[in-house]
Amino acid sequence: ISSRDQTTLANRVHSFSWKDHYPKKYLKQSTKGEEIEFIVKEVSFKEIQSFLNQYSDVLFPANLTTSAFANCNTSTHKEAFHSCASDVFGYFVENRMVGCFMSNLTDWSTMYVRHVAVIPEFSGYFIFHDFWRDYISILEQTDIERIEADAALNNTKQLSRLYLLGFVMSGSLF
């Protein structure tokens, strides 16, 4: 199940392949004018789990450790689910994973963006914005009608990026 040779639920339901679009190179400039090449490619859930565990201290600051977003633990069921249901991407700079993106279908017409993370040293390059635009464009060619995402209320950068991409803020539990 954990092989990236397997197609995901979205691939099977909507008859498309991420392999037609990725890996893809993005040449980005930081806010300081430094240029760097990112490569986005499909990866396994295990690779994402390893990345999240390696960088959990910088991705999930101490004041957020009680959040469900900060749970880097895994189980056999969690791994089995994500291995067959989730679309999982890694962001690489010189073969080093510096960010990740994970989404999955919640029903036949809704894609849920489950996780987005980039280590702080590369956050000034805004790689996710270009990837999001490509990702949305690819999904617009399918019968997927809506993309949903959650963001912590204190994650104002992510909330503003989602808003700029056309997401509608629908509320909060708090």
Coordinates of C-alpha atoms in Angstrom, one line a residue:
I1 CA 0.0 0.0 0.0
S2 CA 2.8 2.5 0.8
S3 CA 4.3 2.5 -2.7
R4 CA 3.9 5.7 -4.7
D5 CA 3.3 3.4 -7.7
Q6 CA -0.2 3.0 -6.3
T7 CA -2.7 5.5 -7.4
T8 CA -4.5 7.5 -4.8
L9 CA -8.3 7.8 -4.3
A10 CA -8.5 11.1 -6.2
N11 CA -6.5 9.5 -9.1
R12 CA -8.9 6.6 -9.2
V13 CA -12.2 8.4 -8.8
H14 CA -11.4 11.3 -11.2
S15 CA -9.2 9.4 -13.6
F16 CA -6.1 11.6 -13.6
S17 CA -2.5 11.1 -12.6
W18 CA -0.3 13.5 -10.7
K19 CA 2.5 11.9 -12.6
D20 CA 1.4 13.9 -15.6
H21 CA 2.2 17.1 -13.7
Y22 CA 4.9 16.3 -11.2
P23 CA 7.8 16.4 -10.6
K24 CA 8.0 20.1 -11.4
K25 CA 10.6 22.7 -10.9
Y26 CA 9.9 26.2 -9.5
L27 CA 12.5 28.9 -9.6
K28 CA 11.8 31.3 -6.8
Q29 CA 13.2 34.5 -5.3
S30 CA 13.2 35.2 -1.6
T31 CA 12.1 38.6 -0.2
K32 CA 15.9 39.3 0.0
G33 CA 16.3 38.7 -3.7
E34 CA 18.0 35.3 -3.4
E35 CA 17.1 32.8 -6.1
I36 CA 16.6 29.1 -5.5
E37 CA 15.2 26.1 -7.4
F38 CA 12.6 24.0 -5.7
I39 CA 11.4 20.7 -7.1
V40 CA 8.0 19.4 -6.1
K41 CA 7.3 15.7 -6.5
E42 CA 5.1 13.0 -5.2
V43 CA 6.4 11.2 -2.1
S44 CA 5.2 8.5 0.3
F45 CA 3.4 9.2 3.5
K46 CA 6.4 7.7 5.3
E47 CA 8.6 10.3 3.8
I48 CA 6.3 13.1 5.0
Q49 CA 6.0 11.5 8.5
S50 CA 9.8 11.4 8.7
F51 CA 10.1 15.1 7.6
L52 CA 7.4 16.2 10.1
N53 CA 9.2 14.3 12.9
Q54 CA 12.6 15.7 12.0
Y55 CA 11.4 19.3 12.0
S56 CA 8.5 19.2 14.5
D57 CA 10.3 21.6 16.9
V58 CA 10.4 24.4 14.2
L59 CA 7.1 23.5 12.4
F60 CA 5.1 23.2 15.6
P61 CA 6.3 25.8 18.2
A62 CA 5.8 24.9 21.9
N63 CA 2.7 27.0 22.2
L64 CA 1.0 24.9 19.6
T65 CA 1.9 21.4 20.8
T66 CA -1.7 20.8 22.1
S67 CA -3.1 21.4 18.6
A68 CA -4.2 18.4 16.5
F69 CA -1.9 19.8 13.7
A70 CA 1.1 19.1 15.9
N71 CA 0.5 15.3 16.2
C72 CA 3.4 13.7 14.4
N73 CA 2.7 10.2 15.7
T74 CA 1.6 7.6 13.3
S75 CA -0.3 4.3 13.5
T76 CA -0.8 1.4 11.2
H77 CA -4.3 2.7 10.3
K78 CA -3.2 6.2 9.7
E79 CA -0.4 5.1 7.5
A80 CA -2.7 2.7 5.6
F81 CA -5.2 5.5 5.0
H82 CA -2.8 8.1 3.8
S83 CA -0.9 5.6 1.6
C84 CA -4.0 4.8 -0.4
A85 CA -6.1 7.9 0.0
S86 CA -3.8 10.9 0.2
D87 CA -2.0 12.9 -2.4
V88 CA 1.4 13.6 -0.9
F89 CA 4.0 16.0 -2.2
G90 CA 7.5 17.0 -1.0
Y91 CA 9.3 20.2 -1.7
F92 CA 13.0 19.7 -2.3
V93 CA 16.0 21.9 -2.5
E94 CA 19.1 20.0 -3.6
N95 CA 17.6 16.7 -2.7
R96 CA 16.7 17.9 0.8
M97 CA 13.0 17.9 1.7
V98 CA 12.1 21.4 3.0
G99 CA 8.3 21.3 2.8
C100 CA 5.3 19.1 2.3
F101 CA 1.7 19.1 1.1
M102 CA -0.9 16.5 1.7
S103 CA -4.6 16.3 0.6
N104 CA -7.3 13.7 0.1
L105 CA -10.8 13.4 -1.3
T106 CA -13.5 13.5 1.4
D107 CA -16.2 12.6 -1.0
W108 CA -16.6 12.4 -4.8
S109 CA -16.5 16.2 -5.2
T110 CA -14.4 17.6 -2.3
M111 CA -10.7 17.7 -1.9
Y112 CA -9.4 18.4 1.6
V113 CA -6.0 20.0 2.0
R114 CA -4.9 18.1 5.2
H115 CA -1.4 19.5 5.7
V116 CA 1.0 22.2 4.4
A117 CA 4.4 22.8 6.0
V118 CA 7.7 24.4 5.1
I119 CA 10.7 24.8 7.4
P120 CA 11.3 28.5 8.3
E121 CA 14.6 28.8 6.5
F122 CA 12.7 28.4 3.2
S123 CA 9.4 30.2 4.0
G124 CA 10.5 33.5 2.5
Y125 CA 10.4 32.0 -1.0
F126 CA 6.6 31.6 -1.2
I127 CA 6.8 28.2 -3.0
F128 CA 3.4 27.2 -1.9
H129 CA 1.6 30.0 -3.7
D130 CA 2.8 28.8 -7.1
F131 CA 2.2 25.2 -6.2
W132 CA -1.4 26.0 -5.0
R133 CA -2.1 27.7 -8.3
D134 CA -1.0 24.7 -10.2
Y135 CA -2.8 22.3 -7.9
I136 CA -6.0 24.2 -8.2
S137 CA -5.6 24.4 -12.0
I138 CA -5.2 20.6 -12.2
L139 CA -8.2 20.0 -10.0
E140 CA -10.3 22.4 -12.1
Q141 CA -9.9 19.9 -15.0
T142 CA -11.6 17.2 -13.0
D143 CA -15.1 17.0 -11.5
I144 CA -13.9 18.1 -8.1
E145 CA -16.1 21.0 -7.2
R146 CA -14.5 22.3 -4.1
I147 CA -11.2 22.4 -2.2
E148 CA -11.3 22.8 1.6
A149 CA -8.5 23.6 3.9
D150 CA -8.1 24.3 7.6
A151 CA -5.6 26.7 9.1
A152 CA -5.0 27.7 12.7
L153 CA -6.5 31.0 13.6
N154 CA -3.1 32.3 14.6
N155 CA -1.6 31.3 11.2
T156 CA -2.3 34.6 9.6
K157 CA 0.2 34.0 6.7
Q158 CA -1.6 30.9 5.6
L159 CA -5.1 32.4 6.1
S160 CA -4.1 35.4 3.9
R161 CA -2.6 33.1 1.2
L162 CA -5.8 31.0 1.1
Y163 CA -7.9 34.2 0.8
L164 CA -5.7 35.5 -2.0
L165 CA -6.2 32.1 -3.8
G166 CA -10.0 32.6 -3.7
F167 CA -10.8 30.5 -0.6
V168 CA -13.9 31.6 1.3
M169 CA -13.5 31.7 5.1
S170 CA -16.4 29.8 6.5
G171 CA -15.9 30.0 10.3
S172 CA -14.2 28.6 13.3
L173 CA -15.0 26.4 16.3
F174 CA -13.7 29.1 18.6

